[in-house]
Amino acid sequence: MIGERAEDRTILRLSGADAHGFLQGLVTRDAGEGLTYSALLTPQGKYLADFFLLDRGDDILLDVKSDIARAVAQRLGMYRLRADVTIEEADLPVARGLGDMPAGAFADPRDPSLGWRAYGVAGGDPVTDWTALRVAACVPETGVELTPNDTYILEAGFDRLCGVDHKKGCYLGQEVTARMKHKTELKKGFVTVSVDGTAPVGTAIMAGEKPAGTLYTQAGGQGIAYLRFDRATGPMTAAEARVTWKK
């Protein structure tokens, strides 16, 4: 197994008799067979962090972006109370790759185009344009498209990315998420758009003289945009770039 080194990831290890039940009451999708994509929300249903979960029986690995790893560990610690749970950083490298999945690796649950991930494997130097793959599959990233205390995960496509289980037991923010799922029609959200030209991340998208959304990460003539759907029916611009969305 080789793969490529995922340089921006940190592994948190949760262990103890209550680890599984503890996480189940907090995250949007439980650790199950294989690799799981999940999130932690505020009680008001807004995004705090997203991560992968790997249940190894005696412990659970939480694969999170390094920039927010300490904040996630601290937030989980707030809810631990008297539960028999230990939360610690594990010295485990993360590798990822495309093509045939080697033994001991796990398919990325968000989209088949994102390949596989493996733990405890150093991996080689990165050569794949993972940003272009992420944009093409419309996978928002924390610190760029996903904003803690602001983003709603259904607008961010977590249904499509297998990041929320609407049939599981209670979790933080479930009431708001369930109401958005069953009682409202999404009027805004992240989509992949065609981009002719470039614009800085965070540039406003205009439909004529009306604001239609915001343009974020761009690669290979495409971009991830947060759009107001009713205004995104025709030609749009982001600064000097031309933006097109095909439903």
XYZ file of N, CA and C in Angstrom:
741
model
N 0.849 -1.193 0.000
C 0.000 0.000 0.000
C 0.884 1.243 0.000
N 0.584 2.182 -0.898
C 1.363 3.416 -0.935
C 0.432 4.597 -0.687
N -0.313 5.007 -1.699
C -1.188 6.152 -1.534
C -0.400 7.441 -1.384
N -1.109 8.507 -1.069
C -0.500 9.819 -0.895
C -0.750 10.324 0.521
N 0.204 11.016 1.048
C 0.104 11.547 2.399
C -0.967 12.637 2.466
N -1.882 12.515 3.429
C -2.863 13.569 3.704
C -2.274 14.446 4.804
N -1.738 15.588 4.419
C -0.913 16.370 5.339
C -1.706 17.230 6.313
N -2.980 17.445 6.054
C -3.741 18.390 6.867
C -4.742 17.701 7.785
N -4.445 16.459 8.193
C -5.380 15.703 9.019
C -4.763 15.337 10.363
N -5.611 15.288 11.392
C -5.230 14.851 12.732
C -6.194 13.756 13.158
N -5.679 12.752 13.855
C -6.511 11.657 14.342
C -6.723 11.801 15.844
N -7.990 11.857 16.246
C -8.355 11.785 17.654
C -8.843 10.370 17.940
N -8.432 9.837 19.074
C -8.823 8.479 19.458
C -9.745 8.552 20.667
N -10.935 7.952 20.534
C -11.891 7.892 21.629
C -11.970 6.455 22.123
N -11.767 6.269 23.410
C -11.805 4.930 23.988
C -12.519 4.980 25.331
N -12.813 3.812 25.866
C -13.522 3.721 27.138
C -14.857 3.035 26.966
N -15.424 2.578 28.076
C -16.655 1.791 28.033
C -17.830 2.549 27.432
N -17.831 3.878 27.547
C -18.976 4.667 27.080
C -18.728 5.370 25.745
N -17.615 5.075 25.092
C -17.227 5.849 23.906
C -18.287 5.803 22.806
N -18.829 4.620 22.524
C -19.786 4.497 21.428
C -21.090 5.239 21.734
N -21.640 5.033 22.912
C -22.872 5.716 23.279
C -22.689 7.218 23.393
N -21.524 7.626 23.864
C -21.207 9.044 23.990
C -21.270 9.734 22.631
N -20.604 9.157 21.632
C -20.610 9.756 20.297
C -21.996 9.704 19.668
N -22.721 8.616 19.898
C -24.027 8.445 19.274
C -24.973 9.590 19.620
N -24.850 10.125 20.819
C -25.728 11.210 21.229
C -25.293 12.578 20.750
N -24.176 12.635 20.007
C -23.631 13.927 19.601
C -23.581 14.137 18.093
N -23.229 13.107 17.323
C -22.883 13.300 15.916
C -24.026 12.925 14.981
N -23.947 13.422 13.742
C -25.050 13.285 12.788
C -25.147 11.902 12.155
N -24.067 11.142 12.172
C -24.089 9.757 11.684
C -23.148 8.941 12.549
N -23.634 7.800 13.037
C -22.842 6.980 13.944
C -21.719 6.255 13.219
N -20.659 5.956 13.960
C -19.609 5.086 13.440
C -20.207 3.713 13.203
N -19.991 3.164 12.010
C -20.552 1.859 11.679
C -19.534 1.025 10.947
N -20.010 0.155 10.073
C -19.104 -0.686 9.301
C -18.368 0.171 8.275
N -17.065 0.007 8.205
C -16.276 0.815 7.285
C -16.082 2.225 7.813
N -15.814 3.138 6.906
C -15.559 4.531 7.262
C -16.857 5.324 7.155
N -17.111 6.180 8.146
C -18.331 6.982 8.195
C -17.966 8.457 8.129
N -18.760 9.231 7.393
C -18.620 10.684 7.370
C -19.693 11.263 8.277
N -19.315 12.177 9.170
C -20.248 12.668 10.174
C -19.916 14.112 10.526
N -20.732 14.689 11.404
C -20.527 16.084 11.786
C -21.002 16.313 13.211
N -20.508 17.392 13.776
C -20.922 17.867 15.088
C -21.587 19.220 14.886
N -22.786 19.384 15.459
C -23.560 20.606 15.275
C -23.738 21.335 16.601
N -24.176 22.578 16.502
C -24.605 23.305 17.690
C -26.014 22.841 18.058
N -26.480 23.126 19.267
C -27.869 22.788 19.605
C -28.879 23.454 18.671
N -28.481 24.560 18.027
C -29.353 25.258 17.083
C -29.271 24.671 15.675
N -28.538 23.571 15.511
C -28.487 22.881 14.234
C -27.479 23.417 13.247
N -26.546 24.248 13.694
C -25.549 24.799 12.780
C -24.234 24.024 12.883
N -23.528 23.993 11.787
C -22.286 23.233 11.654
C -21.207 23.717 12.623
N -20.508 22.753 13.229
C -19.309 23.053 14.008
C -18.070 22.394 13.402
N -18.196 21.115 13.019
C -17.043 20.393 12.484
C -17.530 19.166 11.727
N -16.742 18.730 10.746
C -17.018 17.479 10.043
C -15.781 16.603 10.119
N -15.982 15.285 10.021
C -14.878 14.346 10.218
C -15.302 12.955 9.755
N -14.309 12.078 9.660
C -14.561 10.661 9.414
C -14.485 9.920 10.745
N -15.275 8.860 10.866
C -15.239 7.997 12.043
C -14.920 6.573 11.609
N -14.028 5.926 12.349
C -13.680 4.529 12.085
C -13.773 3.755 13.390
N -14.747 2.856 13.456
C -14.966 2.038 14.648
C -14.058 0.815 14.581
N -13.107 0.737 15.513
C -12.182 -0.399 15.541
C -12.521 -1.379 16.660
N -13.708 -1.242 17.246
C -14.119 -2.146 18.311
C -13.748 -1.605 19.674
N -12.465 -1.632 20.012
C -12.011 -1.142 21.312
C -11.910 0.382 21.359
N -11.872 1.013 20.201
C -11.808 2.469 20.163
C -12.417 2.971 18.860
N -12.556 4.285 18.760
C -13.069 4.928 17.558
C -12.068 5.998 17.143
N -11.666 5.962 15.884
C -10.785 6.997 15.356
C -11.626 8.100 14.731
N -11.252 9.330 15.011
C -11.927 10.498 14.452
C -10.899 11.257 13.620
N -11.091 11.253 12.315
C -10.168 11.838 11.336
C -10.688 13.229 10.978
N -9.980 14.278 11.437
C -10.485 15.643 11.327
C -9.402 16.556 10.764
N -9.805 17.639 10.140
C -8.843 18.611 9.636
C -8.036 19.176 10.804
N -6.728 19.255 10.621
C -5.839 19.632 11.722
C -6.164 21.001 12.310
N -6.616 21.932 11.474
C -6.899 23.289 11.941
C -7.948 23.329 13.047
N -8.853 22.356 13.058
C -9.943 22.391 14.037
C -9.882 21.231 15.024
N -8.809 20.431 14.975
C -8.727 19.237 15.818
C -8.795 19.576 17.304
N -8.049 20.581 17.736
C -8.046 20.930 19.161
C -9.419 21.421 19.601
N -10.064 22.232 18.765
C -11.395 22.735 19.110
C -12.405 21.599 19.203
N -12.293 20.609 18.310
C -13.199 19.460 18.354
C -12.976 18.660 19.630
N -11.716 18.415 19.981
C -11.416 17.673 21.210
C -11.958 18.407 22.432
N -11.809 19.718 22.460
C -12.314 20.498 23.587
C -13.835 20.461 23.647
N -14.491 20.550 22.491
C -15.951 20.515 22.459
C -16.470 19.161 22.933
N -15.857 18.082 22.469
C -16.263 16.757 22.931
C -16.048 16.620 24.433
N -14.941 17.177 24.920
C -14.664 17.121 26.353
C -15.715 17.830 27.186
N -16.320 18.886 26.630
C -17.377 19.608 27.341
C -18.569 18.710 27.637
N -18.838 17.766 26.732
C -20.013 16.910 26.867
C -19.709 15.593 27.584
N -18.462 15.370 27.923
C -18.089 14.071 28.494
C -18.673 13.863 29.880
N -18.687 14.897 30.705
C -19.201 14.827 32.074
C -18.590 13.618 32.794
N -19.422 12.668 33.239
C -18.896 11.513 33.975
C -18.779 10.263 33.101
N -18.961 10.414 31.811
C -18.877 9.254 30.920
C -17.461 8.683 30.918
N -17.374 7.373 30.799
C -16.080 6.687 30.731
C -15.562 6.783 29.296
N -14.998 7.938 28.979
C -14.489 8.199 27.633
C -13.159 8.934 27.748
N -12.168 8.461 27.027
C -10.885 9.147 26.928
C -10.738 9.689 25.512
N -10.391 10.966 25.397
C -10.207 11.616 24.101
C -8.757 12.074 24.016
N -8.024 11.536 23.058
C -6.607 11.864 22.949
C -6.183 11.877 21.489
N -5.136 12.629 21.216
C -4.600 12.653 19.859
C -3.759 11.407 19.630
N -3.966 10.760 18.487
C -3.225 9.548 18.147
C -2.184 9.866 17.081
N -1.009 9.309 17.239
C 0.078 9.538 16.286
C -0.067 8.559 15.123
N -1.085 8.811 14.288
C -1.362 7.936 13.153
C -1.371 8.764 11.872
N -0.513 8.459 10.926
C -0.575 9.160 9.645
C -1.796 8.716 8.850
N -2.210 9.553 7.909
C -3.351 9.259 7.043
C -2.876 9.286 5.600
N -3.250 8.254 4.852
C -2.953 8.206 3.419
C -4.263 8.135 2.651
N -4.240 8.587 1.415
C -5.412 8.491 0.554
C -4.954 8.212 -0.866
N -5.845 7.641 -1.661
C -5.455 7.295 -3.015
C -6.661 7.041 -3.893
N -6.386 6.837 -5.181
C -7.409 6.546 -6.175
C -7.162 5.157 -6.751
N -8.126 4.660 -7.504
C -7.956 3.355 -8.136
C -8.292 2.221 -7.191
N -7.724 1.044 -7.475
C -8.021 -0.145 -6.677
C -7.703 0.100 -5.206
N -8.642 -0.256 -4.344
C -8.474 -0.027 -2.909
C -7.667 -1.166 -2.293
N -6.529 -0.858 -1.682
C -5.703 -1.916 -1.093
C -6.314 -2.474 0.186
N -5.831 -3.631 0.599
C -6.286 -4.240 1.848
C -5.998 -3.301 3.010
N -6.964 -3.185 3.910
C -6.794 -2.332 5.075
C -7.206 -0.897 4.867
N -7.600 -0.539 3.646
C -8.062 0.818 3.361
C -9.591 0.840 3.355
N -10.152 2.053 3.321
C -11.596 2.220 3.391
C -12.047 3.234 2.341
N -13.151 2.931 1.673
C -13.681 3.840 0.665
C -14.119 5.149 1.309
N -13.802 6.260 0.657
C -14.290 7.559 1.120
C -15.806 7.567 0.937
N -16.571 7.698 2.024
C -18.030 7.566 1.916
C -18.720 8.745 1.252
N -18.019 9.848 1.034
C -18.669 11.043 0.506
C -18.976 10.939 -0.981
N -18.032 10.387 -1.753
C -18.219 10.284 -3.202
C -17.199 9.294 -3.750
N -17.606 8.414 -4.683
C -16.667 7.429 -5.230
C -15.436 8.052 -5.882
N -15.564 9.269 -6.412
C -14.437 9.907 -7.094
C -13.309 10.277 -6.143
N -13.571 10.247 -4.829
C -12.562 10.648 -3.847
C -11.723 9.474 -3.354
N -11.944 8.287 -3.913
C -11.044 7.167 -3.668
C -11.152 6.557 -2.288
N -9.992 6.302 -1.685
C -9.936 5.581 -0.414
C -9.005 6.279 0.574
N -9.128 5.875 1.838
C -8.297 6.404 2.912
C -7.753 5.238 3.725
N -6.560 5.420 4.285
C -5.944 4.382 5.112
C -5.260 5.041 6.304
N -5.199 4.310 7.413
C -4.685 4.860 8.668
C -3.482 4.054 9.150
N -2.490 4.783 9.677
C -1.252 4.147 10.085
C -0.313 3.923 8.924
N -0.614 4.560 7.787
C 0.189 4.432 6.566
C 0.698 5.820 6.190
N 2.003 5.961 6.037
C 2.579 7.281 5.795
C 2.196 7.838 4.432
N 2.198 7.020 3.393
C 1.878 7.501 2.059
C 3.015 8.303 1.450
N 2.958 8.460 0.137
C 3.984 9.216 -0.571
C 3.614 10.680 -0.704
N 4.445 11.423 -1.422
C 4.179 12.845 -1.632
C 2.898 13.020 -2.448
N 2.074 14.014 -2.106
C 0.830 14.245 -2.852
C 1.101 14.665 -4.295
N 0.406 14.036 -5.232
C 0.516 14.400 -6.648
C -0.863 14.622 -7.277
N -1.901 14.090 -6.666
C -3.261 14.222 -7.193
C -3.812 15.611 -6.887
N -4.573 16.160 -7.809
C -5.238 17.441 -7.576
C -6.542 17.170 -6.822
N -6.415 16.998 -5.511
C -7.579 16.681 -4.686
C -8.574 17.834 -4.646
N -8.088 19.051 -4.795
C -8.996 20.197 -4.811
C -9.931 20.125 -6.010
N -9.391 19.780 -7.182
C -10.230 19.669 -8.378
C -11.272 18.567 -8.214
N -10.884 17.450 -7.604
C -11.838 16.368 -7.367
C -12.930 16.812 -6.398
N -12.528 17.541 -5.370
C -13.492 18.022 -4.380
C -14.489 18.995 -5.006
N -13.991 19.876 -5.859
C -14.870 20.839 -6.519
C -15.846 20.123 -7.447
N -15.342 19.186 -8.248
C -16.197 18.471 -9.197
C -17.307 17.702 -8.487
N -16.999 17.167 -7.298
C -17.986 16.398 -6.536
C -18.801 17.275 -5.590
N -18.521 18.575 -5.574
C -19.197 19.533 -4.690
C -19.117 19.080 -3.232
N -17.884 18.968 -2.748
C -17.629 18.604 -1.358
C -17.078 19.837 -0.643
N -17.888 20.527 0.138
C -17.411 21.728 0.827
C -16.405 21.384 1.922
N -15.516 22.323 2.208
C -14.446 22.091 3.182
C -14.532 23.103 4.312
N -14.233 22.625 5.523
C -14.251 23.516 6.669
C -13.197 24.606 6.513
N -13.536 25.798 6.943
C -12.623 26.922 6.826
C -12.677 27.607 5.477
N -13.371 27.000 4.518
C -13.537 27.612 3.196
C -15.033 27.797 2.952
N -15.701 26.711 2.568
C -17.148 26.791 2.358
C -17.940 26.596 3.655
N -17.459 25.711 4.516
C -18.180 25.398 5.750
C -17.738 26.346 6.860
N -18.692 27.077 7.420
C -18.390 28.073 8.440
C -19.011 27.661 9.770
N -18.199 27.409 10.796
C -18.754 27.045 12.103
C -19.731 28.100 12.615
N -20.805 27.608 13.228
C -21.851 28.450 13.811
C -22.661 29.222 12.771
N -22.546 28.836 11.504
C -23.290 29.542 10.463
C -23.921 28.589 9.442
N -23.154 27.617 8.948
C -23.625 26.726 7.889
C -24.651 25.721 8.411
N -25.687 25.474 7.596
C -26.613 24.369 7.844
C -26.176 23.199 6.965
N -26.062 22.005 7.551
C -25.458 20.896 6.814
C -26.308 20.424 5.637
N -27.622 20.593 5.679
C -28.423 20.171 4.532
C -28.192 21.103 3.350
N -27.968 22.384 3.600
C -27.602 23.302 2.523
C -26.212 22.975 1.986
N -25.389 22.326 2.812
C -24.037 21.953 2.406
C -23.979 20.584 1.739
N -25.135 19.936 1.557
C -25.171 18.678 0.820
C -24.842 17.441 1.628
N -24.967 17.492 2.951
C -24.586 16.334 3.758
C -25.481 15.125 3.515
N -26.709 15.323 3.048
C -27.534 14.185 2.628
C -26.845 13.435 1.495
N -26.467 14.151 0.470
C -25.818 13.563 -0.711
C -24.462 12.956 -0.363
N -23.769 13.541 0.612
C -22.429 13.096 0.991
C -22.446 12.021 2.076
N -23.631 11.511 2.400
C -23.784 10.452 3.415
C -23.270 10.906 4.777
N -23.488 12.190 5.097
C -22.984 12.732 6.347
C -24.031 12.917 7.425
N -25.264 12.469 7.173
C -26.315 12.588 8.183
C -27.264 11.408 8.033
N -27.681 10.861 9.156
C -28.614 9.732 9.178
C -29.901 10.212 9.837
N -30.960 10.345 9.036
C -32.216 10.875 9.556
C -33.008 9.839 10.353
N -32.524 8.601 10.399
C -33.233 7.553 11.129
C -32.572 7.198 12.455
N -31.411 7.795 12.740
C -30.712 7.455 13.979
C -31.359 8.151 15.172
N -30.882 7.820 16.363
C -31.398 8.434 17.573
C -30.998 9.891 17.682
N -31.365 10.499 18.776
C -31.145 11.936 18.959
C -29.662 12.293 18.918
N -29.387 13.475 18.386
C -28.043 14.038 18.402
C -28.177 15.553 18.493
N -27.114 16.217 18.809
C -27.139 17.669 18.926
C -27.577 18.306 17.602
N -28.570 19.182 17.665
C -29.030 19.877 16.473
C -30.006 19.092 15.628
N -30.431 17.906 16.095
C -31.294 17.056 15.273
C -32.644 17.700 14.981
N -33.223 18.383 15.954
C -34.562 18.934 15.764
C -34.606 19.917 14.598
N -33.630 20.812 14.544
C -33.590 21.791 13.454
C -33.319 21.094 12.123
N -32.382 20.142 12.121
C -32.047 19.422 10.891
C -33.245 18.643 10.366
N -33.969 17.973 11.258
C -35.145 17.203 10.846
C -36.235 18.114 10.299
N -36.406 19.275 10.903
C -37.425 20.213 10.422
C -37.079 20.715 9.023
N -35.798 20.996 8.783
C -35.380 21.426 7.447
C -35.579 20.311 6.426
N -35.373 19.075 6.852
C -35.493 17.934 5.946
C -36.942 17.670 5.555
N -37.839 17.729 6.516
C -39.198 17.245 6.286
C -40.246 18.340 6.112
N -39.945 19.570 6.542
C -40.993 20.586 6.534
C -40.686 21.795 5.666
N -39.495 21.858 5.104
C -39.149 23.006 4.270
C -38.481 22.539 2.988
N -38.543 23.368 1.968
C -37.829 23.126 0.717
C -36.601 24.025 0.702
N -35.438 23.424 0.464
C -34.216 24.211 0.466
C -34.245 25.243 -0.655
N -33.988 26.482 -0.301
C -33.977 27.568 -1.275
C -32.565 28.056 -1.575
N -31.600 27.575 -0.783
C -30.203 27.957 -0.957
C -29.333 26.735 -0.698
N -28.120 26.751 -1.232
C -27.221 25.646 -0.953
C -25.982 25.677 -1.825
N -25.063 24.743 -1.544
C -23.823 24.629 -2.305
C -24.036 23.765 -3.545
N -23.495 24.224 -4.665
C -23.555 23.490 -5.928
C -22.227 23.687 -6.655
N -21.963 22.825 -7.635
C -20.817 23.022 -8.517
C -21.268 23.822 -9.731
N -20.527 24.874 -10.045
C -20.856 25.736 -11.180
C -19.695 25.758 -12.166
N -19.984 26.131 -13.397
C -18.935 26.385 -14.386
C -18.460 27.819 -14.218
N -17.144 28.014 -14.293
C -16.566 29.344 -14.091
C -15.647 29.669 -15.265
N -15.970 30.728 -15.969
C -15.133 31.226 -17.059
C -14.364 32.423 -16.523
N -13.092 32.188 -16.169
C -12.292 33.203 -15.504
C -12.039 32.786 -14.068
N -11.557 33.703 -13.251
C -11.315 33.414 -11.838
C -11.768 34.599 -10.995
N -12.009 34.312 -9.731
C -12.390 35.352 -8.775
C -11.917 34.908 -7.400
N -11.583 35.841 -6.525
C -11.152 35.464 -5.175
C -12.231 34.674 -4.439
N -11.792 33.744 -3.595
C -12.733 32.995 -2.762
C -13.550 33.978 -1.924
N -14.859 33.794 -1.936
C -15.738 34.683 -1.188
C -16.328 35.806 -2.018
N -16.060 35.804 -3.335
C -16.603 36.847 -4.208
C -18.111 36.680 -4.377
N -18.830 37.783 -4.294
C -20.279 37.751 -4.474
C -20.627 37.391 -5.915
N -21.638 36.550 -6.076
C -22.171 36.200 -7.391
C -23.408 37.052 -7.637
N -23.449 37.666 -8.818
C -24.557 38.549 -9.158
C -25.335 37.989 -10.343
N -26.650 38.070 -10.253
C -27.533 37.766 -11.379
C -28.102 39.101 -11.829
N -27.439 39.697 -12.802
C -27.779 41.074 -13.147
C -27.367 41.984 -12.005
N -28.327 42.696 -11.451
C -28.043 43.596 -10.331
C -28.434 42.986 -8.988
N -28.875 41.722 -9.001
C -29.335 41.084 -7.770
C -28.302 40.093 -7.241
N -28.006 40.123 -5.933
C -27.102 39.123 -5.350
C -27.701 37.727 -5.481
N -26.881 36.778 -5.960
C -27.371 35.411 -6.152
C -26.603 34.392 -5.327
N -25.499 34.803 -4.695
C -24.744 33.851 -3.900
C -23.297 34.255 -3.740
N -22.445 33.255 -3.485
C -21.023 33.483 -3.234
C -20.213 32.383 -3.908
N -19.105 32.758 -4.538
C -18.219 31.802 -5.196
C -17.053 31.470 -4.272
N -16.770 30.179 -4.147
C -15.695 29.736 -3.254
C -14.586 29.047 -4.057
N -14.182 27.857 -3.670
C -13.047 27.175 -4.289
C -13.278 26.947 -5.783
N -12.216 27.164 -6.585
C -12.291 26.978 -8.036
C -11.124 26.124 -8.517
N -11.417 25.274 -9.494
C -10.376 24.425 -10.090
C -10.912 23.843 -11.386
N -10.074 23.825 -12.412
C -10.437 23.173 -13.660
C -11.672 23.730 -14.331
N -11.886 25.039 -14.243
C -13.040 25.644 -14.890
C -14.343 25.452 -14.147
N -14.263 24.953 -12.916
C -15.447 24.772 -12.089
C -15.234 25.439 -10.735
N -16.310 25.599 -9.999
C -16.201 26.178 -8.670
C -17.333 25.696 -7.786
N -17.120 25.787 -6.482
C -18.192 25.530 -5.524
C -18.817 26.873 -5.181
N -20.125 26.960 -5.346
C -20.835 28.207 -5.091
C -21.990 27.958 -4.132
N -22.240 28.948 -3.308
C -23.437 28.944 -2.467
C -24.440 29.841 -3.167
N -25.543 29.239 -3.635
C -26.482 29.966 -4.474
C -27.863 30.074 -3.851
N -28.495 31.177 -4.160
C -29.927 31.323 -3.943
C -30.590 30.818 -5.219
N -31.266 29.672 -5.130
C -31.679 28.948 -6.323
C -32.629 29.744 -7.221
N -33.495 30.543 -6.638
C -34.472 31.250 -7.464
C -33.844 32.353 -8.308
N -32.602 32.744 -7.982
C -31.932 33.787 -8.756
C -30.817 33.231 -9.640
N -30.646 31.920 -9.616
C -29.527 31.306 -10.338
C -29.995 30.598 -11.595
N -30.962 31.175 -12.270
C -31.566 30.516 -13.430
C -30.977 30.963 -14.763
N -30.102 31.940 -14.750
C -29.528 32.451 -15.993
C -28.072 32.812 -15.818
N -27.521 33.628 -16.712
C -26.119 34.036 -16.621
C -25.846 34.807 -15.327
N -24.679 34.527 -14.735
C -24.276 35.212 -13.507
C -22.816 35.617 -13.627
N -22.398 36.504 -12.746
C -21.008 36.942 -12.719
C -20.492 36.952 -11.287
N -19.168 36.758 -11.163
C -18.469 36.912 -9.884
C -17.242 37.755 -10.192
N -17.311 39.040 -9.872
C -16.295 39.994 -10.325
C -16.233 39.919 -11.851
N -15.056 39.577 -12.432
C -14.932 39.519 -13.889
C -15.236 38.132 -14.458
N -15.451 37.153 -13.593
C -15.704 35.785 -14.052
C -17.182 35.585 -14.380
N -17.435 34.746 -15.384
C -18.803 34.375 -15.723
C -19.130 33.031 -15.078
N -20.293 32.955 -14.474
C -20.689 31.780 -13.696
C -21.976 31.207 -14.274
N -22.002 29.870 -14.436
C -23.183 29.194 -14.965
C -23.490 27.980 -14.107
N -24.753 27.821 -13.772
C -25.187 26.640 -13.015
C -26.187 25.863 -13.842
N -25.874 24.588 -14.060
C -26.794 23.689 -14.743
C -27.344 22.711 -13.716
N -28.653 22.780 -13.464
C -29.271 21.927 -12.454
C -29.122 20.453 -12.815
